[in-house]
Coordinates of C-alpha atoms and ligand atoms in Angstrom, one line a residue:
M216 CA -0.3 -0.1 0.5
S217 CA 1.6 3.3 -1.0
K218 CA 2.2 6.0 2.0
E219 CA -0.9 8.4 0.9
L220 CA -3.0 5.5 1.0
K221 CA -2.0 4.8 4.4
I222 CA -2.3 8.3 5.4
L223 CA -5.6 8.2 3.7
I224 CA -7.1 5.1 5.1
S225 CA -5.8 6.5 8.7
F226 CA -7.0 9.9 8.8
M227 CA -10.6 8.4 7.9
V228 CA -11.1 5.7 10.4
F229 CA -9.7 8.6 12.9
S230 CA -12.1 11.5 11.7
L231 CA -14.9 8.6 11.8
F232 CA -14.0 8.1 15.3
L233 CA -13.9 11.9 16.0
W234 CA -17.3 12.2 13.8
G235 CA -19.0 9.2 15.5
I236 CA -18.3 11.2 19.0
G237 CA -19.7 14.0 17.3
N238 CA -22.4 14.1 14.8
S239 CA -23.0 11.1 12.6
S240 CA -23.1 12.3 9.1
M241 CA -20.6 10.7 6.4
A242 CA -21.6 13.0 3.9
F243 CA -18.7 15.4 5.8
F244 CA -16.0 12.9 3.9
I245 CA -17.3 13.0 0.4
K246 CA -18.6 16.6 -0.2
N247 CA -16.5 19.6 -0.5
H248 CA -17.6 23.3 0.1
K249 CA -21.1 21.7 -0.1
P250 CA -23.6 22.8 3.5
I251 CA -25.1 19.6 4.5
D252 CA -27.7 21.0 5.9
D253 CA -28.9 24.2 6.9
G254 CA -25.9 26.4 8.2
K255 CA -23.2 23.8 8.0
S256 CA -20.8 23.8 5.7
S257 CA -17.2 22.2 5.7
I258 CA -13.9 21.4 3.7
N259 CA -11.6 18.8 3.7
M260 CA -8.3 19.5 2.1
F261 CA -4.7 18.1 1.8
A262 CA -2.1 21.0 3.2
M263 CA 0.9 20.9 5.6
D264 CA 1.6 17.4 4.4
T265 CA -1.7 16.4 6.4
Y266 CA -5.4 15.8 6.3
I267 CA -7.2 18.5 7.1
S268 CA -11.0 19.3 8.1
V269 CA -13.1 22.2 9.4
T270 CA -16.8 22.0 9.9
A271 CA -18.9 25.1 10.5
Y272 CA -22.0 26.1 11.9
G273 CA -23.9 29.3 11.0
G274 CA -23.2 32.9 10.1
Q275 CA -21.9 32.6 6.5
S276 CA -20.0 29.7 7.3
G277 CA -19.7 28.4 3.2
V278 CA -17.9 32.0 2.9
A279 CA -16.1 31.7 5.5
L280 CA -15.0 28.6 4.5
K281 CA -13.5 29.6 1.3
K282 CA -11.5 32.4 2.7
V283 CA -9.9 29.6 5.1
E284 CA -8.4 27.4 2.5
S285 CA -6.6 30.4 1.0
K286 CA -5.5 31.4 4.1
I287 CA -3.9 27.7 4.9
R288 CA -2.3 27.5 1.6
E289 CA -1.0 30.7 1.4
L290 CA 0.4 29.7 5.3
E291 CA 1.6 26.5 4.0
S292 CA 3.5 28.1 1.0
L293 CA 4.5 30.7 3.6
W294 CA 6.2 28.1 6.0
S295 CA 6.8 25.2 4.2
V296 CA 10.4 23.8 4.7
T297 CA 10.9 22.0 1.9
N298 CA 9.3 24.6 -0.6
V299 CA 12.0 26.5 -2.3
K300 CA 9.8 29.2 -2.7
S301 CA 9.1 29.4 0.6
E302 CA 10.4 32.0 3.1
I303 CA 11.6 29.6 5.5
Y304 CA 13.5 28.1 2.6
T305 CA 14.9 31.6 1.4
V306 CA 15.3 32.2 5.5
N307 CA 17.0 28.8 5.3
H308 CA 19.2 28.9 2.6
H309 CA 21.0 32.6 3.1
E310 CA 24.1 31.7 3.9
G311 CA 25.1 34.3 6.8
R312 CA 23.3 36.9 5.6
A313 CA 20.1 39.1 7.2
V314 CA 16.7 38.3 5.6
S315 CA 13.1 40.8 5.1
I316 CA 10.5 38.8 5.5
S317 CA 6.5 39.4 6.1
S318 CA 5.1 40.1 9.5
I319 CA 2.9 36.5 10.0
T320 CA 6.6 35.1 10.1
A321 CA 8.0 37.1 11.8
Q322 CA 5.5 36.5 14.6
I323 CA 5.7 33.4 14.4
I324 CA 9.2 32.6 15.1
R325 CA 9.0 35.4 17.5
F326 CA 6.5 33.0 19.4
S327 CA 8.7 30.1 18.6
L328 CA 11.3 32.1 20.3
Q329 CA 9.5 33.0 23.3
M330 CA 8.4 29.4 23.7
A331 CA 11.9 27.8 23.6
E332 CA 12.9 30.1 26.0
Q333 CA 10.3 29.8 28.3
T334 CA 10.6 25.6 28.0
S335 CA 14.3 26.0 28.4
G336 CA 15.4 24.9 25.1
A337 CA 13.1 22.0 25.0
L338 CA 11.2 23.1 22.5
D339 CA 14.1 24.4 20.1
L340 CA 12.9 26.1 16.1
T341 CA 16.9 25.3 15.4
I342 CA 16.7 21.7 15.3
Y343 CA 15.9 21.3 11.4
P344 CA 19.9 20.1 10.8
I345 CA 19.2 17.0 13.2
V346 CA 16.0 16.2 11.8
T347 CA 16.9 15.8 7.9
S348 CA 19.5 13.5 9.5
W349 CA 17.4 11.6 11.0
G350 CA 15.6 11.5 7.3
F351 CA 12.2 12.8 8.9
T352 CA 11.7 15.4 6.1
T353 CA 12.3 13.2 3.4
G354 CA 11.1 9.6 5.0
N355 CA 14.9 8.2 4.1
Y356 CA 14.9 7.2 7.8
K357 CA 18.7 6.4 8.7
V358 CA 20.1 6.7 12.3
P359 CA 23.2 8.7 12.0
S360 CA 26.5 8.1 12.9
S361 CA 27.4 10.1 16.7
E362 CA 30.0 12.1 14.6
E363 CA 27.2 13.2 12.2
I364 CA 25.2 14.1 15.2
E365 CA 27.2 15.9 17.2
Q366 CA 28.7 18.1 13.6
R367 CA 25.0 18.6 13.4
L368 CA 24.4 20.0 16.8
K369 CA 26.9 22.9 16.5
Y370 CA 23.8 24.7 14.7
V371 CA 21.5 24.0 17.0
G372 CA 20.5 26.4 19.7
Y373 CA 17.5 29.6 19.4
E374 CA 19.7 31.7 21.0
K375 CA 21.7 31.9 17.3
I376 CA 18.7 33.4 15.7
K377 CA 18.6 37.1 15.2
L378 CA 15.5 38.7 15.0
Q379 CA 14.9 42.3 15.0
E380 CA 11.5 43.7 13.8
D381 CA 11.2 42.1 10.0
K382 CA 14.4 40.8 9.5
I383 CA 15.9 37.6 10.7
Q384 CA 19.4 36.6 10.8
L385 CA 21.0 32.9 11.3
P386 CA 24.7 32.0 11.3
E387 CA 25.8 29.5 8.0
G388 CA 24.5 26.3 8.5
V389 CA 21.5 27.1 11.2
Q390 CA 18.5 26.0 9.5
I391 CA 15.1 26.7 11.3
D392 CA 11.8 24.5 11.0
L393 CA 8.3 25.7 12.5
G394 CA 6.5 21.9 12.6
A395 CA 6.1 21.8 15.8
V396 CA 4.1 25.2 16.1
A397 CA 3.5 26.0 12.6
K398 CA -0.5 23.5 12.5
G399 CA -1.2 24.9 16.9
Y400 CA -0.6 28.9 15.2
I401 CA -2.7 27.8 11.8
C402 CA -5.1 26.5 13.8
D403 CA -5.7 30.0 16.1
I404 CA -5.9 32.1 12.8
V405 CA -8.5 29.8 11.6
A406 CA -10.4 29.9 14.1
D407 CA -10.7 33.7 14.2
I408 CA -11.8 34.1 10.6
L409 CA -14.6 32.2 11.4
H410 CA -15.7 33.8 14.4
D411 CA -14.6 36.7 12.9
D412 CA -17.4 36.2 10.2
G413 CA -20.2 34.8 12.2
I414 CA -19.3 31.2 13.1
T415 CA -20.9 30.1 16.3
S416 CA -19.9 26.8 16.5
A417 CA -17.2 24.9 14.6
L418 CA -14.6 21.9 14.6
I419 CA -11.3 22.7 12.6
D420 CA -8.7 19.6 12.1
L421 CA -5.6 20.0 11.3
G422 CA -4.6 16.4 10.7
G423 CA -5.6 15.5 15.3
N424 CA -4.7 19.4 15.8
I425 CA -8.3 20.6 16.8
K426 CA -9.7 23.6 17.8
V427 CA -12.9 24.1 18.7
I428 CA -15.5 27.5 18.5
G429 CA -18.2 27.6 21.1
T430 CA -20.3 23.8 22.3
K431 CA -21.4 21.4 19.4
P432 CA -24.7 23.2 17.8
N433 CA -26.8 21.2 20.6
G434 CA -25.0 22.7 23.2
N435 CA -22.8 19.9 24.2
E436 CA -19.5 20.4 24.6
W437 CA -17.5 18.3 21.8
K438 CA -16.0 15.3 23.1
I439 CA -12.4 15.3 21.5
G440 CA -11.1 10.9 21.3
I441 CA -7.3 10.5 22.4
K442 CA -5.4 7.8 19.7
A443 CA -4.7 4.7 21.8
P444 CA -1.0 4.2 20.8
E445 CA 0.5 1.7 18.7
R446 CA -3.8 0.9 17.4
D447 CA -6.3 1.9 16.3
G448 CA -9.9 3.3 18.3
Y449 CA -8.8 5.8 21.0
L450 CA -7.6 5.8 24.6
G451 CA -9.9 8.2 26.3
T452 CA -12.0 11.4 25.2
V453 CA -11.9 15.1 26.3
E454 CA -14.9 17.5 27.0
I455 CA -14.3 21.1 25.5
V456 CA -15.8 24.3 24.9
D457 CA -13.8 27.4 22.8
S458 CA -10.6 25.3 23.3
S459 CA -8.0 23.5 21.6
I460 CA -6.1 20.0 22.1
V461 CA -3.0 18.7 20.3
T462 CA -1.1 15.5 20.9
S463 CA 2.8 14.9 20.4
G464 CA 3.2 11.2 20.1
R465 CA 5.9 8.9 19.5
Y466 CA 3.8 6.4 17.6
E467 CA 3.3 9.4 14.8
R468 CA 6.1 9.0 12.2
C469 CA 8.7 6.8 13.3
F470 CA 10.8 3.7 12.4
R471 CA 12.6 0.6 13.1
G472 CA 16.5 1.0 12.9
A473 CA 18.8 -2.2 11.6
D474 CA 19.4 -2.3 15.4
G475 CA 15.9 -3.2 16.0
K476 CA 15.1 0.1 17.9
Q477 CA 12.2 2.1 17.6
Y478 CA 12.7 6.0 16.6
W479 CA 10.5 8.8 16.6
H480 CA 10.2 12.3 15.1
I481 CA 10.5 14.1 18.6
M482 CA 14.0 15.3 19.1
N483 CA 16.1 16.4 22.2
P484 CA 17.7 19.2 21.0
R485 CA 20.2 19.0 24.0
T486 CA 21.0 15.2 22.7
G487 CA 20.2 15.2 19.4
K488 CA 18.2 11.9 19.0
P489 CA 14.4 11.4 19.5
A490 CA 13.6 12.0 23.1
E491 CA 13.9 8.9 25.3
S492 CA 11.8 10.9 28.4
G493 CA 9.0 7.5 28.7
I494 CA 6.8 9.4 27.5
V495 CA 4.5 7.4 24.7
S496 CA 2.1 10.6 23.6
V497 CA 1.2 13.4 26.1
S498 CA -1.9 15.8 24.6
V499 CA -2.4 19.5 25.7
I500 CA -5.5 21.0 26.4
G501 CA -5.9 24.9 26.6
K502 CA -7.7 28.2 24.4
E503 CA -4.3 28.8 22.4
S504 CA -4.1 26.2 20.0
K505 CA -0.7 27.8 19.0
L506 CA 0.5 27.2 23.2
C507 CA -1.3 23.4 23.2
D508 CA 1.2 22.8 19.8
A509 CA 4.9 23.8 21.3
L510 CA 3.6 22.4 24.7
S511 CA 3.0 19.1 23.0
T512 CA 6.2 18.9 21.8
A513 CA 8.0 20.7 24.4
L514 CA 6.4 18.2 27.3
F515 CA 7.3 15.7 25.4
V516 CA 10.8 16.2 25.3
M517 CA 10.8 17.3 29.2
G518 CA 9.5 14.1 30.5
L519 CA 6.3 13.8 33.5
E520 CA 8.4 15.1 35.9
K521 CA 9.6 18.2 34.4
A522 CA 6.0 18.5 32.5
T523 CA 4.6 18.5 35.9
Q524 CA 6.6 21.6 37.4
Y525 CA 6.4 23.3 34.1
W526 CA 2.6 23.2 34.6
R527 CA 2.6 24.3 38.3
K528 CA 4.1 27.3 37.3
Y529 CA 2.8 28.5 34.5
G530 CA -0.9 26.4 34.7
D531 CA -2.8 28.4 32.0
F532 CA -3.1 24.6 30.1
E533 CA -4.4 20.9 31.3
F534 CA -2.7 17.9 30.0
V535 CA -3.4 14.1 29.6
L536 CA 0.3 11.8 29.7
L537 CA 0.6 8.2 29.1
T538 CA 4.0 6.9 30.0
D539 CA 5.7 3.7 28.5
R540 CA 4.9 2.3 31.9
N541 CA 1.4 2.6 30.3
E542 CA 0.7 5.1 33.4
L543 CA -1.9 8.0 33.0
Y544 CA -1.6 10.9 34.4
I545 CA -4.1 14.0 34.1
T546 CA -4.0 16.8 35.8
A547 CA -6.2 18.2 37.8
G548 CA -8.5 20.5 35.5
L549 CA -9.1 17.4 33.4
E550 CA -11.1 15.4 36.4
N551 CA -14.6 15.8 35.8
K552 CA -13.9 16.5 31.2
F553 CA -11.7 13.0 30.8
S554 CA -13.6 10.3 30.2
L555 CA -11.4 6.9 29.4
H556 CA -12.6 4.5 26.4
E557 CA -14.1 1.6 26.9
D558 CA -11.3 -0.6 26.0
Y559 CA -9.3 0.5 28.8
R560 CA -11.9 1.2 31.7
T561 CA -9.0 -0.9 33.8
M562 CA -6.4 1.1 33.5
Q563 CA -5.9 3.7 36.6
V564 CA -6.5 7.5 36.2
N565 CA -2.9 9.6 37.8
I566 CA -4.6 13.0 39.1
I567 CA -2.2 15.3 38.7
P568 CA -2.6 18.1 41.9
K569 CA -1.8 21.6 41.8
Ligands
ADP271 P1 3.6 16.5 14.7 O1 4.1 17.5 14.0 O2 3.4 15.0 14.3 O3 2.1 17.1 15.2 P2 5.2 17.4 17.0 O4 3.9 18.9 16.9 O5 5.0 17.5 18.2 O6 4.3 16.7 16.0 O7 6.4 18.4 16.2 C1 6.8 17.5 15.5 C2 7.7 18.3 14.4 O8 8.6 19.3 14.9 C3 9.2 17.1 14.0 O9 8.3 16.4 12.7 C4 10.0 18.3 14.1 O10 10.3 18.8 12.5 C5 10.2 19.3 14.6 N1 11.0 18.8 16.3 C6 11.2 17.4 16.8 N2 11.7 17.9 17.3 C7 11.8 19.0 17.6 C8 11.9 20.0 18.6 N3 12.3 19.5 20.5 N4 11.9 21.1 19.4 C9 11.3 21.8 18.0 N5 11.0 21.1 17.0 C10 10.6 20.2 17.1
MG272 MG1 3.5 20.1 18.0

């Protein structure tokens, strides 16, 4: 089976269970830009190497979704690391010279730098040379030699970036990747467009990076599934209103090396290797999707203990975390919002107190 077909099938399975929870309409997958019933419109598209679906109710939902689609295309063409015409590509191939960038690109880089600082470098947008050396950009996976990793680590470190207003300068060899924050950032922009167009209820799904506007049209909270690791189905659900949920898991984009070990796409910027923090997946729930996206990656790198400390310090988000010892942790604010799926009903849910 081709990689695209596999991705398409898993997307459909994932959407099915999500949608099974939210609504029962199959037309959601098939129709594009077509109102399914009164006041409801949806789009499905492939962008940023992922399947995207947005469903909106109320207001001018069809018109709003057209704007959403072109905004996603516009931001993808600015922020793709591989498209030679993107701003990020230009920044990454400017051999030490300063480059002028659009203000939206400067904003997302500024946000990534703030998060890098706040997470003590667990999130680091200069990780790109390492990500490419493991083959995660192309899918030609390999385990690099320790010499290669050491060599590339010289170019990693967010403090090497000079950003002044809309001008950026990277030392030669330093390259950036917005992969850990772009989907969340775009999710917030999409939600703002829908909101400004009078949409009162919507589900935005950028490849599992989810944000909802309001409640479901019937007034109930949205129930969002958290994927079960290494198999179909889900671990549990979280009920949210006007919030986002983003998951980073080690079962996404991973490969088995010739040594029989499993390697995944979330890197520890200190070691230049996949983060071995004992976390299988971590889902972050909060108001802003960009924060959830940045933190899902960063908390994954930190591990349970540091993630808990970080949550106690900053606290404007909650998380659900599964360890490689099959222990499940949720933060106190989710106590009445999280439910285990039936298949996992014997699992113990550990609540992390404030
Ligand atoms: P996904 O892309 O599956 O949603 P993440 O949001 O966790 O998952 O982002 C992972 C991507 O971010 C990787 O594919 C890589 O491009 C980049 N990345 C990996 N590790 C880090 C890190 N520590 N800091 C910043 N970006 C990272
Ligand atoms: Mg992320």
